[in-house]
Coordinates of C-alpha atoms and ligand atoms in Angstrom, one line a residue:
M294 CA 8.8 7.0 -8.1
I295 CA 6.7 10.1 -8.0
Q296 CA 6.1 12.8 -5.4
R297 CA 2.5 13.2 -4.7
A298 CA 1.1 16.5 -3.8
V299 CA -1.5 16.5 -1.1
A300 CA -3.3 19.5 0.3
L301 CA -4.5 19.4 3.9
M302 CA -7.4 21.6 4.5
L303 CA -9.6 22.3 7.4
I304 CA -13.0 23.1 6.1
Q305 CA -15.9 23.9 8.4
G306 CA -14.7 21.6 11.0
L307 CA -14.1 18.8 8.5
L308 CA -10.7 17.5 8.1
L309 CA -10.3 16.8 4.5
I310 CA -7.2 15.6 2.7
S311 CA -7.5 15.9 -1.0
C312 CA -5.1 15.3 -3.8
A313 CA -5.4 15.2 -7.6
S314 CA -3.7 11.9 -7.8
I315 CA -4.6 9.9 -4.7
V316 CA -7.8 8.2 -3.9
H317 CA -8.6 8.9 -0.3
A318 CA -9.9 11.8 1.5
L319 CA -10.2 11.9 5.2
E320 CA -12.8 13.9 6.9
S321 CA -14.7 13.5 10.1
Q322 CA -18.3 12.8 10.4
K323 CA -20.9 13.5 13.1
P324 CA -21.6 10.5 15.3
S325 CA -25.0 9.0 15.2
T326 CA -25.5 9.9 18.8
Q327 CA -25.0 13.4 20.0
R328 CA -22.8 12.3 22.9
L329 CA -19.8 14.6 23.1
T330 CA -16.7 12.9 24.3
T331 CA -13.9 14.6 26.1
E332 CA -11.9 14.0 23.0
S333 CA -13.7 16.9 21.4
N334 CA -11.3 19.3 23.1
R335 CA -8.1 17.5 22.5
P336 CA -5.8 19.4 20.3
K337 CA -4.7 18.0 16.9
I338 CA -1.1 17.7 16.2
S339 CA -0.1 17.0 12.6
R340 CA 2.9 16.9 10.4
S341 CA 3.5 16.1 6.7
V342 CA 6.8 14.7 5.6
S343 CA 8.2 13.2 2.4
L344 CA 9.0 9.5 3.2
M345 CA 9.6 6.6 0.8
T346 CA 9.1 9.1 -2.0
T347 CA 5.6 9.7 -0.9
R348 CA 4.0 12.5 1.1
V349 CA 3.1 11.1 4.5
D350 CA 0.6 12.9 6.9
F351 CA 0.7 12.0 10.6
I352 CA -2.3 13.3 12.6
L353 CA -2.7 12.7 16.3
F354 CA -5.3 13.9 18.8
G355 CA -4.0 14.2 22.4
T356 CA -3.6 16.6 25.3
H357 CA 0.2 16.6 25.3
P358 CA 1.6 18.1 22.1
A359 CA 5.2 17.4 23.2
T360 CA 4.4 13.7 23.5
A361 CA 2.6 13.7 20.2
N362 CA 5.5 15.4 18.5
A363 CA 8.0 12.9 20.0
A364 CA 5.8 10.1 18.7
I365 CA 5.7 11.6 15.2
D366 CA 9.5 11.9 15.3
Q367 CA 9.7 8.2 16.3
A368 CA 7.3 7.2 13.5
I369 CA 9.4 9.2 10.9
A370 CA 12.6 7.5 12.1
E371 CA 10.8 4.1 11.8
F372 CA 9.9 4.9 8.1
H373 CA 13.5 5.7 7.5
R374 CA 14.7 2.5 9.2
I375 CA 12.2 0.3 7.2
E376 CA 13.3 2.0 3.9
A377 CA 17.0 1.3 4.8
L378 CA 16.1 -2.3 5.5
M379 CA 13.8 -3.0 2.6
S380 CA 14.5 -0.7 -0.3
E381 CA 15.7 -2.4 -3.5
W382 CA 17.3 0.9 -4.5
Q383 CA 19.6 1.3 -1.5
P384 CA 22.6 -1.0 -2.2
G385 CA 23.2 -1.7 1.5
S386 CA 19.6 -2.8 2.4
E387 CA 18.9 -6.4 3.2
V388 CA 16.7 -6.7 0.2
S389 CA 19.5 -5.4 -2.1
R390 CA 21.9 -8.0 -0.5
I391 CA 19.4 -10.7 -1.3
N392 CA 19.3 -9.5 -4.9
Q393 CA 23.1 -9.1 -5.1
Q394 CA 23.5 -12.7 -4.0
A395 CA 20.8 -14.1 -6.4
G396 CA 21.9 -17.5 -7.7
Q397 CA 24.9 -17.6 -5.4
H398 CA 24.3 -17.6 -1.6
P399 CA 21.5 -17.5 1.0
V400 CA 21.6 -14.2 2.9
A401 CA 21.1 -13.9 6.6
I402 CA 18.3 -11.4 7.2
S403 CA 16.4 -9.9 10.1
P404 CA 13.4 -11.8 11.5
E405 CA 11.3 -8.8 10.6
L406 CA 12.1 -8.9 6.9
F407 CA 11.7 -12.7 7.0
R408 CA 8.2 -12.3 8.3
L409 CA 7.3 -9.7 5.6
L410 CA 8.8 -11.9 2.8
Q411 CA 6.7 -14.8 4.2
A412 CA 3.6 -12.6 4.0
A413 CA 4.4 -11.6 0.4
Q414 CA 4.7 -15.3 -0.4
R415 CA 1.3 -15.9 1.1
V416 CA -0.2 -13.3 -1.1
S417 CA 1.5 -14.8 -4.1
I418 CA 0.0 -18.2 -3.3
L419 CA -3.5 -16.8 -2.6
S420 CA -3.4 -14.8 -5.9
H421 CA -1.9 -17.5 -8.0
G422 CA 1.1 -15.4 -8.7
A423 CA -0.8 -12.1 -9.6
F424 CA 1.1 -10.6 -6.7
D425 CA 4.8 -11.4 -7.1
I426 CA 7.7 -9.5 -5.6
S427 CA 9.9 -10.9 -8.3
F428 CA 7.9 -8.9 -10.9
R429 CA 11.1 -6.8 -11.1
S430 CA 12.9 -8.4 -14.0
A431 CA 10.0 -7.2 -16.3
G432 CA 9.1 -4.3 -14.1
K433 CA 12.4 -2.5 -14.6
L434 CA 12.1 -2.5 -18.4
W435 CA 9.2 -0.1 -18.0
D436 CA 10.5 3.5 -17.6
F437 CA 7.6 5.7 -16.8
R438 CA 9.6 8.9 -17.3
Q439 CA 10.8 7.9 -20.8
A440 CA 7.3 6.7 -21.6
T441 CA 8.5 4.0 -24.0
V442 CA 7.1 0.5 -24.5
P443 CA 9.8 -2.2 -24.4
T444 CA 10.0 -4.7 -27.2
Q445 CA 7.9 -7.8 -26.9
E446 CA 11.0 -9.9 -27.0
H447 CA 12.6 -8.1 -24.1
I448 CA 9.4 -8.4 -22.1
Q449 CA 9.0 -12.1 -22.8
R450 CA 12.6 -12.9 -21.9
A451 CA 12.4 -10.9 -18.7
T452 CA 9.1 -12.4 -17.7
R453 CA 10.6 -15.9 -17.6
H454 CA 12.5 -14.8 -14.5
I455 CA 9.5 -13.8 -12.6
D456 CA 8.7 -16.6 -10.2
Y457 CA 8.1 -16.2 -6.4
Q458 CA 9.0 -19.8 -5.9
R459 CA 12.6 -18.9 -6.7
L460 CA 12.8 -17.2 -3.3
T461 CA 13.6 -19.7 -0.7
L462 CA 13.0 -18.7 2.9
T463 CA 14.6 -20.6 5.8
P464 CA 13.4 -19.8 9.3
E465 CA 15.9 -19.1 12.1
Q466 CA 17.4 -22.3 13.6
G467 CA 19.1 -22.1 17.0
H468 CA 21.6 -19.3 16.9
H469 CA 21.3 -19.0 13.1
A470 CA 19.4 -16.0 11.7
P471 CA 16.7 -16.7 9.1
T472 CA 17.9 -16.6 5.5
A473 CA 16.5 -15.7 2.1
F474 CA 17.9 -17.1 -1.1
I475 CA 17.0 -16.3 -4.7
T476 CA 17.9 -19.5 -6.6
H477 CA 18.4 -17.9 -10.0
P478 CA 20.8 -15.1 -10.9
K479 CA 18.4 -13.3 -13.2
T480 CA 15.6 -13.1 -10.6
S481 CA 15.3 -10.2 -8.2
I482 CA 12.7 -8.8 -5.7
G483 CA 11.2 -5.5 -4.8
L484 CA 8.8 -4.7 -2.0
G485 CA 7.2 -1.6 -3.6
A486 CA 3.7 -3.1 -3.1
I487 CA 3.9 -4.0 0.6
A488 CA 6.7 -2.1 2.4
K489 CA 4.9 1.2 2.7
G490 CA 1.9 -0.6 4.2
Y491 CA 4.2 -2.3 6.7
A492 CA 5.7 1.1 7.6
I493 CA 2.2 2.5 8.3
D494 CA 1.5 -0.5 10.6
R495 CA 4.7 0.2 12.5
A496 CA 3.9 3.9 12.9
A497 CA 0.4 2.9 14.2
Q498 CA 2.0 0.7 16.7
I499 CA 4.4 3.5 17.8
F500 CA 1.4 5.8 18.3
R501 CA -0.5 3.3 20.4
Q502 CA 2.6 2.5 22.5
A503 CA 3.0 6.2 23.1
G504 CA -0.6 6.2 24.6
F505 CA -2.5 7.6 21.6
D506 CA -5.8 6.1 20.5
A507 CA -7.0 8.6 18.0
F508 CA -4.7 9.2 15.0
A509 CA -4.4 8.8 11.2
I510 CA -1.4 8.0 9.0
N511 CA -1.9 8.7 5.3
A512 CA 1.0 7.7 3.1
G513 CA 0.0 8.9 -0.3
G514 CA -3.4 7.4 -0.1
D515 CA -2.6 4.2 1.8
L516 CA -3.7 4.9 5.3
Y517 CA -4.6 3.7 8.8
V518 CA -7.1 5.5 11.0
A519 CA -7.7 4.9 14.7
G520 CA -10.2 6.2 17.3
N521 CA -12.2 9.4 16.9
A522 CA -11.1 12.5 15.1
Q523 CA -12.2 15.2 17.5
D524 CA -15.7 14.0 18.6
R525 CA -16.4 12.2 15.3
L526 CA -15.4 9.0 13.6
W527 CA -12.8 9.3 10.9
N528 CA -14.6 9.2 7.6
V529 CA -12.5 8.0 4.7
G530 CA -13.6 9.2 1.3
I531 CA -12.6 7.1 -1.7
Q532 CA -11.9 9.3 -4.7
H533 CA -12.9 8.5 -8.3
P534 CA -9.9 7.3 -10.3
R535 CA -10.7 9.5 -13.2
A536 CA -12.3 12.4 -11.4
P537 CA -10.4 13.1 -8.2
E538 CA -12.8 15.8 -7.1
R539 CA -15.6 13.2 -7.0
L540 CA -16.0 10.8 -4.1
L541 CA -17.1 7.3 -5.0
A542 CA -17.9 6.3 -1.5
S543 CA -17.3 7.4 2.1
L544 CA -16.8 5.1 4.9
P545 CA -16.7 5.8 8.6
S546 CA -13.7 4.0 9.9
N547 CA -12.1 3.0 13.1
N548 CA -8.9 0.9 13.6
L549 CA -8.7 0.1 9.9
A550 CA -6.2 0.2 7.1
I551 CA -7.3 1.3 3.7
A552 CA -5.0 1.0 0.6
T553 CA -5.6 1.7 -3.0
S554 CA -3.8 0.6 -6.1
G555 CA -4.6 2.6 -9.2
D556 CA -3.5 3.1 -12.8
Y557 CA -3.6 6.9 -12.5
E558 CA -0.6 7.6 -10.2
R559 CA 2.3 6.4 -12.2
F560 CA 1.5 5.8 -15.9
F561 CA 2.0 6.9 -19.4
I562 CA -0.2 6.8 -22.5
H563 CA 1.3 5.4 -25.7
D564 CA -0.7 5.1 -28.9
G565 CA -3.9 5.7 -26.9
Q566 CA -3.1 2.9 -24.5
R567 CA -2.4 3.4 -20.8
F568 CA 0.5 1.7 -19.2
S569 CA 0.8 1.9 -15.4
H570 CA 3.2 0.7 -12.8
I571 CA 1.6 -2.5 -11.7
I572 CA 2.9 -5.4 -13.7
N573 CA 1.0 -8.6 -14.5
P574 CA 3.7 -11.2 -13.6
H575 CA 2.2 -13.6 -16.1
T576 CA 2.7 -11.3 -19.1
G577 CA 5.3 -8.8 -18.1
Y578 CA 2.9 -6.0 -19.3
P579 CA 1.1 -3.5 -17.0
A580 CA -2.1 -5.0 -15.6
N581 CA -5.1 -3.4 -17.3
G582 CA -8.3 -4.9 -15.8
C583 CA -9.0 -2.1 -13.3
Q584 CA -8.8 1.6 -12.9
S585 CA -8.5 1.3 -9.1
V586 CA -8.8 -1.2 -6.3
T587 CA -9.3 -0.1 -2.7
I588 CA -8.9 -2.7 0.1
I589 CA -10.0 -2.4 3.7
A590 CA -8.3 -4.6 6.2
T591 CA -7.0 -4.5 9.8
R592 CA -3.4 -4.2 8.8
A593 CA -1.9 -1.8 6.2
F594 CA 0.7 -4.3 4.9
W595 CA -2.1 -6.7 4.1
A596 CA -4.3 -4.0 2.5
D597 CA -1.4 -2.7 0.5
A598 CA -0.4 -6.1 -0.9
L599 CA -3.9 -7.3 -1.6
A600 CA -4.8 -4.0 -3.5
T601 CA -1.9 -4.8 -5.9
A602 CA -2.9 -8.5 -6.1
V603 CA -6.6 -7.7 -6.8
F604 CA -5.6 -5.0 -9.3
V605 CA -3.7 -7.6 -11.3
L606 CA -6.4 -10.3 -11.0
G607 CA -9.0 -7.9 -12.3
P608 CA -12.6 -7.3 -11.0
N609 CA -14.0 -10.8 -11.2
E610 CA -11.2 -13.0 -10.0
G611 CA -10.0 -10.2 -7.6
M612 CA -13.4 -9.8 -5.9
A613 CA -13.7 -13.6 -5.7
L614 CA -10.4 -13.7 -3.8
V615 CA -11.5 -10.9 -1.4
E616 CA -14.8 -12.8 -0.6
T617 CA -12.7 -15.7 0.6
L618 CA -10.7 -13.6 3.1
D619 CA -12.0 -12.8 6.6
G620 CA -11.9 -9.1 7.6
V621 CA -11.1 -7.9 4.1
E622 CA -13.4 -5.7 2.0
A623 CA -12.9 -4.1 -1.4
L624 CA -14.1 -1.5 -3.8
V625 CA -13.1 -2.2 -7.4
V626 CA -13.4 0.2 -10.3
D627 CA -13.1 -1.8 -13.5
Q628 CA -11.6 -0.6 -16.8
S629 CA -15.0 0.7 -18.0
G630 CA -15.5 2.7 -14.8
A631 CA -18.1 0.3 -13.2
V632 CA -17.9 0.0 -9.4
T633 CA -18.2 -3.3 -7.6
L634 CA -18.2 -3.7 -3.8
S635 CA -17.5 -6.8 -1.7
R636 CA -20.5 -8.1 0.2
G637 CA -19.3 -6.8 3.6
F638 CA -18.6 -3.4 2.2
E639 CA -22.1 -3.2 0.7
Q640 CA -23.7 -4.3 3.9
S641 CA -21.6 -2.2 6.3
S642 CA -24.0 0.1 8.0
G643 CA -21.9 3.2 7.6
Y644 CA -21.3 2.8 3.9
Q645 CA -22.8 5.3 1.6
T646 CA -22.2 6.0 -2.1
T647 CA -21.8 9.7 -2.8
E648 CA -23.1 9.5 -6.3
Ligands
ADP217 P1 1.7 2.5 -4.8 O1 3.0 2.2 -4.2 O2 1.7 3.4 -5.9 O3 0.7 2.8 -3.7 P2 1.0 -0.3 -5.1 O4 0.9 -0.6 -3.6 O5 -0.1 -0.9 -5.9 O6 1.1 1.2 -5.5 O7 2.4 -1.0 -5.5 C1 2.9 -0.8 -6.8 C2 4.3 -1.2 -6.8 O8 4.5 -2.6 -6.5 C3 5.1 -1.0 -8.1 O9 5.6 0.3 -8.2 C4 6.1 -2.0 -8.0 O10 7.2 -1.6 -7.2 C5 5.5 -3.2 -7.3 N1 4.8 -4.1 -8.2 C6 4.4 -3.9 -9.4 N2 3.7 -5.0 -9.9 C7 3.7 -5.9 -8.9 C8 3.2 -7.3 -8.7 N3 2.5 -7.9 -9.7 N4 3.4 -7.9 -7.5 C9 4.1 -7.3 -6.5 N5 4.6 -6.0 -6.6 C10 4.4 -5.4 -7.8
MG218 MG1 -0.1 -2.2 -2.9

């Protein structure tokens, strides 16, 4: 887990978040019409906090700073609640209990976790196992701080225990809570590729319920933007994976989630080869087909998981999957640095490359 440093700068009326290691910059863009909405005078309330080992920026526009601050407090509490429920590192979490009982007993879980595990299974099926929350047996062999490559034998042995079909989910029945059961003792799960996105969605819901329609939540480059920033649409800049000061594209966005998986956040180089934190469940080795994958969708959990799935699938298969999904667009940078856009991304009127 790494701590990502992000600098929030207000430059000539543009709101820009930049960071050496993340992919998105947020700024605001002049609307095509000159109509000024009353929103232009609404104050901005923002806060940055470290949550889920990531810097999270909350930005709200509204006329009641006290209400905005209360909503941000609630969103922060929600991140903590989700982490306590879904972290594979906290021994008391529901996910840890499922892991502890692997090969032994089904575990009663909350309907909320049940739904997210079902969503994870859906992404596994869609991606033919490229996305697999049971990546963990091989995933934990890779220590990005030690920067060592595990032996091939260890990796092969661990990879045999990656199989999302070993997670059995049983829906709630009458008064019985839903359950999750890992059928093999050597298999375990981790929600690192989907839980943060889910927390972003929950925070967005909290802001809407509190009456806000213009806000942004940026969790280390995975983000959700809603409404207009001041009198302008949010503009999300997608940074180049190898040159963070360069924007690959910028996209005016409203009520959208955007998530990126890259090989430049947590990685090490060994004998000239780059090893990053996204594991190909079929080999046990870090996936190496892409430098970065950015997914645009209406929900952040979906964008988060699909970014990881497409990263593992690589540019061709990954983009083919994206084209089958309604309301999902992608920008993929392959290992050579070549950029591919999904059809809808290419056609979206606001899209512009910045090169
Ligand atoms: P980040 O959390 O850095 O934004 P991702 O959303 O791409 O990145 O998720 C990467 C995390 O997902 C890894 O740190 C690990 O916890 C988990 N993971 C790694 N490989 C896979 C995989 N093939 N399927 C599902 N989860 C994975
Ligand atoms: Mg992801």
